[in-house]
mmCIF file of C-alpha atoms in Angstrom:
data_model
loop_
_atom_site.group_PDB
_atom_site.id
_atom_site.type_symbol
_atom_site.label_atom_id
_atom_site.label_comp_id
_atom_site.label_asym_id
_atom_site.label_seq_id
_atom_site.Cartn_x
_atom_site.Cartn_y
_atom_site.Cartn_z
ATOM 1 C CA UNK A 1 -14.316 6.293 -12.818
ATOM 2 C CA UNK A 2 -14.439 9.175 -10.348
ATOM 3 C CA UNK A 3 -10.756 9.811 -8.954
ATOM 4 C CA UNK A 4 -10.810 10.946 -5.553
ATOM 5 C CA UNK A 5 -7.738 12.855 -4.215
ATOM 6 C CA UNK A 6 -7.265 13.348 -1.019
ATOM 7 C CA UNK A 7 -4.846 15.694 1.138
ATOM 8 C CA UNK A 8 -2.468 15.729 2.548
ATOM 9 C CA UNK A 9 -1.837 11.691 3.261
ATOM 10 C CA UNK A 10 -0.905 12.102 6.889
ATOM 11 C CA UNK A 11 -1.757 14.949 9.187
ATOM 12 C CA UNK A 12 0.280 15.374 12.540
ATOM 13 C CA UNK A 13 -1.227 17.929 14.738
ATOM 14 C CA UNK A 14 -2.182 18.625 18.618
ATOM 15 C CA UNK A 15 -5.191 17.909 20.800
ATOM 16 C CA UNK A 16 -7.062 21.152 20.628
ATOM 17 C CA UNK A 17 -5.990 21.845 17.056
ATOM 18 C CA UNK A 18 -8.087 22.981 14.383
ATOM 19 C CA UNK A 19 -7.839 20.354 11.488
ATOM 20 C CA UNK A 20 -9.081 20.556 7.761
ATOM 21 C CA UNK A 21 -8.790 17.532 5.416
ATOM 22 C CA UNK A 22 -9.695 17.953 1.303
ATOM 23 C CA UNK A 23 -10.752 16.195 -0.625
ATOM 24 C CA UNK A 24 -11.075 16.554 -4.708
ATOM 25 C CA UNK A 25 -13.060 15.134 -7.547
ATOM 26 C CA UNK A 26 -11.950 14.869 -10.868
ATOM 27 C CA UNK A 27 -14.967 15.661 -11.823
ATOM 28 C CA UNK A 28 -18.174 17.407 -10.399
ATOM 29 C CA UNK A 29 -20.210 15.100 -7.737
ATOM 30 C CA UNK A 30 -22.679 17.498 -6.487
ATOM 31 C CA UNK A 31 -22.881 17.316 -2.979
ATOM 32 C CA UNK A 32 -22.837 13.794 -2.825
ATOM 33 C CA UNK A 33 -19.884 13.544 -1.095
ATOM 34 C CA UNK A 34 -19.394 11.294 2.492
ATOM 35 C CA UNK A 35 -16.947 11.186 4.771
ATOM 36 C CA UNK A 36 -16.023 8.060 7.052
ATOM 37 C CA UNK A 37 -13.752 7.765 9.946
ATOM 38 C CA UNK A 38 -11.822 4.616 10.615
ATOM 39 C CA UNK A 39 -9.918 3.205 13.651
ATOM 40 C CA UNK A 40 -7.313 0.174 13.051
ATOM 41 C CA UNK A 41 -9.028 -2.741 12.850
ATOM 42 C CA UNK A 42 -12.328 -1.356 12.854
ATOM 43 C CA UNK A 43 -14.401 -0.851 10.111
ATOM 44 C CA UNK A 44 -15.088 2.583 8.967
ATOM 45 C CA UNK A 45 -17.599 4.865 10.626
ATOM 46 C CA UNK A 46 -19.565 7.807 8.818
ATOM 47 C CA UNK A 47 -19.587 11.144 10.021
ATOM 48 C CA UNK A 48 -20.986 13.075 6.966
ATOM 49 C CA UNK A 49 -22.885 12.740 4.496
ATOM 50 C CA UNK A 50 -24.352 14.924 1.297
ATOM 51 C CA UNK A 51 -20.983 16.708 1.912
ATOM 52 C CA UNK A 52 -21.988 18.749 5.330
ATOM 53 C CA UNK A 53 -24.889 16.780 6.743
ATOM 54 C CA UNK A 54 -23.713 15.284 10.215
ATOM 55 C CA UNK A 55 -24.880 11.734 10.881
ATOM 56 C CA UNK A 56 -26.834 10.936 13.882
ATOM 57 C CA UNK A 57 -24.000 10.617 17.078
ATOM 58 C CA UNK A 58 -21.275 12.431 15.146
ATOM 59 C CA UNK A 59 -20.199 14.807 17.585
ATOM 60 C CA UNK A 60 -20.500 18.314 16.312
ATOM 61 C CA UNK A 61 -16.939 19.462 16.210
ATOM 62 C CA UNK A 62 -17.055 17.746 12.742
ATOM 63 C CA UNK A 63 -17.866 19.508 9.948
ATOM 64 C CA UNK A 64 -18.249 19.283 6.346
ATOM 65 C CA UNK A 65 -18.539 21.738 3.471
ATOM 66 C CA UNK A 66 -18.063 22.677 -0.399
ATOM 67 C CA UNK A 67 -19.500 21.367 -3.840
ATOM 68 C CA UNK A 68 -18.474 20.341 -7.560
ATOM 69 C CA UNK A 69 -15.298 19.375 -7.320
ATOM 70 C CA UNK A 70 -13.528 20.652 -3.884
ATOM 71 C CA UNK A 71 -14.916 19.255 -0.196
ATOM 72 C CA UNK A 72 -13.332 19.266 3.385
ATOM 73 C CA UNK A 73 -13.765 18.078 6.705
ATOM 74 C CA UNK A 74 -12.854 20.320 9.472
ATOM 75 C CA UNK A 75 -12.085 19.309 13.260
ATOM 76 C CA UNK A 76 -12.719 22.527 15.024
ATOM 77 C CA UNK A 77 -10.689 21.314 18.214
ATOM 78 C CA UNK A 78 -9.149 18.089 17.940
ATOM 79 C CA UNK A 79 -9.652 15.170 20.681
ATOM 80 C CA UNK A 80 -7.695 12.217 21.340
ATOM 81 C CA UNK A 81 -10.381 9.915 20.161
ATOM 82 C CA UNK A 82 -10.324 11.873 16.441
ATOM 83 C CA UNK A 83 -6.773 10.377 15.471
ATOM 84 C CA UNK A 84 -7.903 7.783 12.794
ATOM 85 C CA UNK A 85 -8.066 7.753 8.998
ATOM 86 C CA UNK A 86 -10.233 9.746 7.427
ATOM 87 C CA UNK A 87 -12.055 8.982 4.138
ATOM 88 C CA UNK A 88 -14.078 10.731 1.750
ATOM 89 C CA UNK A 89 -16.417 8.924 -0.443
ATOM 90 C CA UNK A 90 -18.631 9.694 -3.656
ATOM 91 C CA UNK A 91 -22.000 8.991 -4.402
ATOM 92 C CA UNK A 92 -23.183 10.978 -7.450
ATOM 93 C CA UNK A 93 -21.697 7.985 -10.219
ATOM 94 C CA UNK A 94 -21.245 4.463 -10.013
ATOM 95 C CA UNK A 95 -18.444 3.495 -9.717
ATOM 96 C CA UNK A 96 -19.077 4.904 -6.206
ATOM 97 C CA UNK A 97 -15.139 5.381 -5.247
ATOM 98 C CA UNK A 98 -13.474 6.514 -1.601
ATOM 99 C CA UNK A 99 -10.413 9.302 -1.887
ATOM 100 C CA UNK A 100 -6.627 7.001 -1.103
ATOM 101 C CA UNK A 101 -7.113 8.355 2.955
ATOM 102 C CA UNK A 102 -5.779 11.031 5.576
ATOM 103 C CA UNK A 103 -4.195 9.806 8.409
ATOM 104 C CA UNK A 104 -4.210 11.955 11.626
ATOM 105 C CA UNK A 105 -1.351 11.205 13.775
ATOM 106 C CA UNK A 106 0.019 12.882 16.971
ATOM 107 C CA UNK B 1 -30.084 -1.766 15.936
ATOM 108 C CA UNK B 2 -28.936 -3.418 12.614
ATOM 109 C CA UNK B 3 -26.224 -5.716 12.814
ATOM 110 C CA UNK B 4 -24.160 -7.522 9.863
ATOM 111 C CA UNK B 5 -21.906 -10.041 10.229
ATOM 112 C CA UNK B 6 -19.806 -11.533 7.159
ATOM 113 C CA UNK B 7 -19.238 -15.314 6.695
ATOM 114 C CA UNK B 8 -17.020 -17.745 4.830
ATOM 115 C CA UNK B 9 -13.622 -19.171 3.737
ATOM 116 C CA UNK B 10 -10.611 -17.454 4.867
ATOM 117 C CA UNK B 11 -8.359 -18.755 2.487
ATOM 118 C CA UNK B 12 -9.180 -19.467 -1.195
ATOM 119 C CA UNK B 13 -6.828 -21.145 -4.099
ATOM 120 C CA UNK B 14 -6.322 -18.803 -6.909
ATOM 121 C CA UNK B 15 -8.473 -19.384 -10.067
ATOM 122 C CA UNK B 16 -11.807 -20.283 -7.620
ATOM 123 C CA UNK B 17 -14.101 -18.758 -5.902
ATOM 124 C CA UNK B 18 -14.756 -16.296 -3.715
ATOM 125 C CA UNK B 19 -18.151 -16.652 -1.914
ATOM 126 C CA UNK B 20 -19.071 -14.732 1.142
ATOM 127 C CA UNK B 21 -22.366 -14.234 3.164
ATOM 128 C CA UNK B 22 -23.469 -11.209 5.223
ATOM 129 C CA UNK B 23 -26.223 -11.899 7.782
ATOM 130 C CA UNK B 24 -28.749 -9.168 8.568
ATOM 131 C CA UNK B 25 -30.437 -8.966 12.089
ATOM 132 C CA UNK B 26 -31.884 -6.486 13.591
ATOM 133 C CA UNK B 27 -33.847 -4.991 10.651
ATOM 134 C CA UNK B 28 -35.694 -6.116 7.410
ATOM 135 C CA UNK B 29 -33.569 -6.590 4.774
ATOM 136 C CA UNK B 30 -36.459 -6.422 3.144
ATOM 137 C CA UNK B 31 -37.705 -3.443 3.356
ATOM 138 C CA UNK B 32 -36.836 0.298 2.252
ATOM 139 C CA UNK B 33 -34.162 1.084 -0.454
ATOM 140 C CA UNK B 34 -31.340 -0.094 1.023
ATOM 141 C CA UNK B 35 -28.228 -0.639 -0.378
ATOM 142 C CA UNK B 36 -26.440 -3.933 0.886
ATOM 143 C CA UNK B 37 -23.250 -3.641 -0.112
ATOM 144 C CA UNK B 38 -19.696 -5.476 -0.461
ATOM 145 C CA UNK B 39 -16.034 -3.191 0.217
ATOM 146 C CA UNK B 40 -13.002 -4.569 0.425
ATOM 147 C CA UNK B 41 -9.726 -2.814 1.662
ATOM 148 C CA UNK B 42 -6.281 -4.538 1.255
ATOM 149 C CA UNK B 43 -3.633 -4.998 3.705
ATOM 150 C CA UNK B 44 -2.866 -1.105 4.841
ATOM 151 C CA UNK B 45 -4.609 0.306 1.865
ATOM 152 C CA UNK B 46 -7.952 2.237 1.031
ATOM 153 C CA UNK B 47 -11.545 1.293 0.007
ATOM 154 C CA UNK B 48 -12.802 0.071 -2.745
ATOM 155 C CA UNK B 49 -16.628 -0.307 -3.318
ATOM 156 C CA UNK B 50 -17.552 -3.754 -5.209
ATOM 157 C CA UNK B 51 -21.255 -3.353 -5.370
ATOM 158 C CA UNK B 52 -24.649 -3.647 -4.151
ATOM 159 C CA UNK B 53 -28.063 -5.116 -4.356
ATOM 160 C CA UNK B 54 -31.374 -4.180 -3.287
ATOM 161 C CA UNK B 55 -34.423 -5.728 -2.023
ATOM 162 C CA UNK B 56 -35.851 -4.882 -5.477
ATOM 163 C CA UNK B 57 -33.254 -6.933 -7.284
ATOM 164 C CA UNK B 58 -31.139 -3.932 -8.072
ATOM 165 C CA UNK B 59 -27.504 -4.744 -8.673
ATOM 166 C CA UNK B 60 -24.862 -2.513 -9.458
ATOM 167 C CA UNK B 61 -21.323 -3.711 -9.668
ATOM 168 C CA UNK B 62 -17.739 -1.726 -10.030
ATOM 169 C CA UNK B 63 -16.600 -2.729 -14.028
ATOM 170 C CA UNK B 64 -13.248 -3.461 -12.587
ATOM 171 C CA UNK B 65 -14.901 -6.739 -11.065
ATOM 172 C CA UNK B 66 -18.098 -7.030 -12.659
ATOM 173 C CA UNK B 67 -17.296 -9.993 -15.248
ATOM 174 C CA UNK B 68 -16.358 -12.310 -12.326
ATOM 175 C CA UNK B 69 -18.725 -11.222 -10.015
ATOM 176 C CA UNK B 70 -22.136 -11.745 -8.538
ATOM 177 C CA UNK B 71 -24.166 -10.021 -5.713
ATOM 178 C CA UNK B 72 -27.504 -11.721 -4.527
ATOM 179 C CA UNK B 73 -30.287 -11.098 -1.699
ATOM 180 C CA UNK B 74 -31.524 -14.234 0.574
ATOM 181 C CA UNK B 75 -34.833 -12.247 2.306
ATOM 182 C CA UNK B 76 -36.048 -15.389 3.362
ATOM 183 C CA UNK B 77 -32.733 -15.859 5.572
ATOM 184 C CA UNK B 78 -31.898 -12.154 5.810
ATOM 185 C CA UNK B 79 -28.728 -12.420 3.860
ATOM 186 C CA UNK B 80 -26.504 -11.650 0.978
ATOM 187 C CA UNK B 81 -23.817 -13.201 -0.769
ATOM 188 C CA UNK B 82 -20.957 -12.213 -2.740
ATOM 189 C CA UNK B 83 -19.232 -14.745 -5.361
ATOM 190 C CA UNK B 84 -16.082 -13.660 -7.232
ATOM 191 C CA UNK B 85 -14.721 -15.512 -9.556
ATOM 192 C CA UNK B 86 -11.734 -16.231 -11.134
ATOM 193 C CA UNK B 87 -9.583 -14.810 -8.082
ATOM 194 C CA UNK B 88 -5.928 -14.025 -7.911
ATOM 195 C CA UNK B 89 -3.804 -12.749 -5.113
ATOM 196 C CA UNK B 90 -5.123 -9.373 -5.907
ATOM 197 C CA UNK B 91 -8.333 -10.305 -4.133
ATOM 198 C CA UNK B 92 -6.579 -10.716 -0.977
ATOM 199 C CA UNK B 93 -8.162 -8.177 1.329
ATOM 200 C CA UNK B 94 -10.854 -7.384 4.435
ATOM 201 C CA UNK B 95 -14.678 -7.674 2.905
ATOM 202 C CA UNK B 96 -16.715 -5.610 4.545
ATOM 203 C CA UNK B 97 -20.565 -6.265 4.538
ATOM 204 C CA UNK B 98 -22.082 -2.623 4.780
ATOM 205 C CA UNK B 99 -26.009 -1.205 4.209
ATOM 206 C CA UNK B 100 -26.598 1.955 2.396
ATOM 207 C CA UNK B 101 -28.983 4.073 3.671
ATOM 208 C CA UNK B 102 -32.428 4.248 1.234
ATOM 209 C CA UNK B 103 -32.218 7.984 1.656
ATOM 210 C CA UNK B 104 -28.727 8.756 2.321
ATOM 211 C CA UNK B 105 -27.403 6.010 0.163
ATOM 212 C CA UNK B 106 -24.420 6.552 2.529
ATOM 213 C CA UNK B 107 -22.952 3.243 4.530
ATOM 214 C CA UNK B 108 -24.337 3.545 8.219
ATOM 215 C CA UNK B 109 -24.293 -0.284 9.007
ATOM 216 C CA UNK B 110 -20.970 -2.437 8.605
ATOM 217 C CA UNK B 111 -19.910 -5.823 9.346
ATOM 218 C CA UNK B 112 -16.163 -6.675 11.390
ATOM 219 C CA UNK B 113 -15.073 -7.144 7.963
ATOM 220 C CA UNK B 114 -13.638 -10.614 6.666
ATOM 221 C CA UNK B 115 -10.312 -11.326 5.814
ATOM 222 C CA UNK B 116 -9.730 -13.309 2.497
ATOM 223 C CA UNK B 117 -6.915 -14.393 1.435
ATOM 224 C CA UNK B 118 -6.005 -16.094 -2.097
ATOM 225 C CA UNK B 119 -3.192 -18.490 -2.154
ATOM 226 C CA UNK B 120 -2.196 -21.916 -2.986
#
């Protein structure tokens, strides 16, 4: 299987900070990497997908770049509806597996 | 707008089954590429994809679960199903019903998630 490695685990930062989550492969995916937001007790939400393409809605502060083996997500200015998990996902071999998570927390 | 909505047993006795039904409304599930799909995600931990099936017939399961399991498509009812077998109190977790995107592949659609728990 595809590890997924996320970092860090938690994130504390500011409203109006600039935020950048990453997220490795153990081995190259392409672009086909995702990333999903999720709320507690919600079910997760996608913002990205094919590593930098924004899904319909996802408010463009979100971003999304790399390839091979290295992504991240960046928050250019951080709002108080962004503090949720954060997960990447990959797509290029089955097992498709999601990275462990990044929490954002005040 | 599509809408899922997972179904069945909230507690199950370990060594039975778990069986689990995601209703579709709000689009074919029929139609396209899509990729109707079963997560779980334990008690305050991360995903884990357990498979999918397609309209086609497609199935693809994770090989951690794919000897007890079993993904079908109901188009006539606009639902799938997920049995897994065998189950211990590792299963216990939230299932999430989710569709994959025929050309993004990615999960745009999710059910409120189902909570399962194995026990005696």
């Amino acid at each position: 299987d595809i590890q997924m490695t996320q970092s860090p685990s938690t994130l504390s930062a500011s409203v109006g900070d600039r935020v950048t989550i990453t997220c490795r492969a153990s081995q190259s995916i392409r672009s086909w990497l995702a990333w999903y937001q999720q709320k507690p007790g919600k079910a997760p939400k996608i913002l990205i997908y094919k590593t930098s393409s924004l899904e319909s809605g996802v408010p463009s502060r979100f971003s999304g770049g790399g390839s091979g083996t290295e992504f991240t997500l960046t928050i250019s200015s951080l709002q108080p509806d962004d503090f949720a998990t954060y997960y990447c996902q990959q797509y290029d071999t089955y097992p498709w597996t999601f990275g462990q998570g990044t929490k954002v927390e005040i | 707008q599509v809408q899922l909505q997972e179904s069945g047993p909230g507690l199950v006795k370990p060594s039975q089954t778990l069986s689990l039904t995601c209703n579709v409304s709000g689009g074919s599930i029929s139609s396209g590429a899509h990729y109707w799909t079963w997560i779980r995600q334990p008690a305050g931990r991360g995903l884990e994809w357990i498979g999918h099936v397609q309209a086609s017939g497609n199935t693809k399961y994770n090989p951690s679960l794919r000897s007890r399991l079993s993904i079908s498509l109901d188009t006539s009812k606009s639902q799938f199903s997920l049995n897994l077998n065998s189950v211990t109190a590792a299963d216990t977790a939230l299932y999430y019903c989710a569709r994959g995107g025929s050309f993004t592949r990615v999960f745009d659609y999710w059910g409120l998630g189902s909570l399962v728990t194995v026990s005696s």
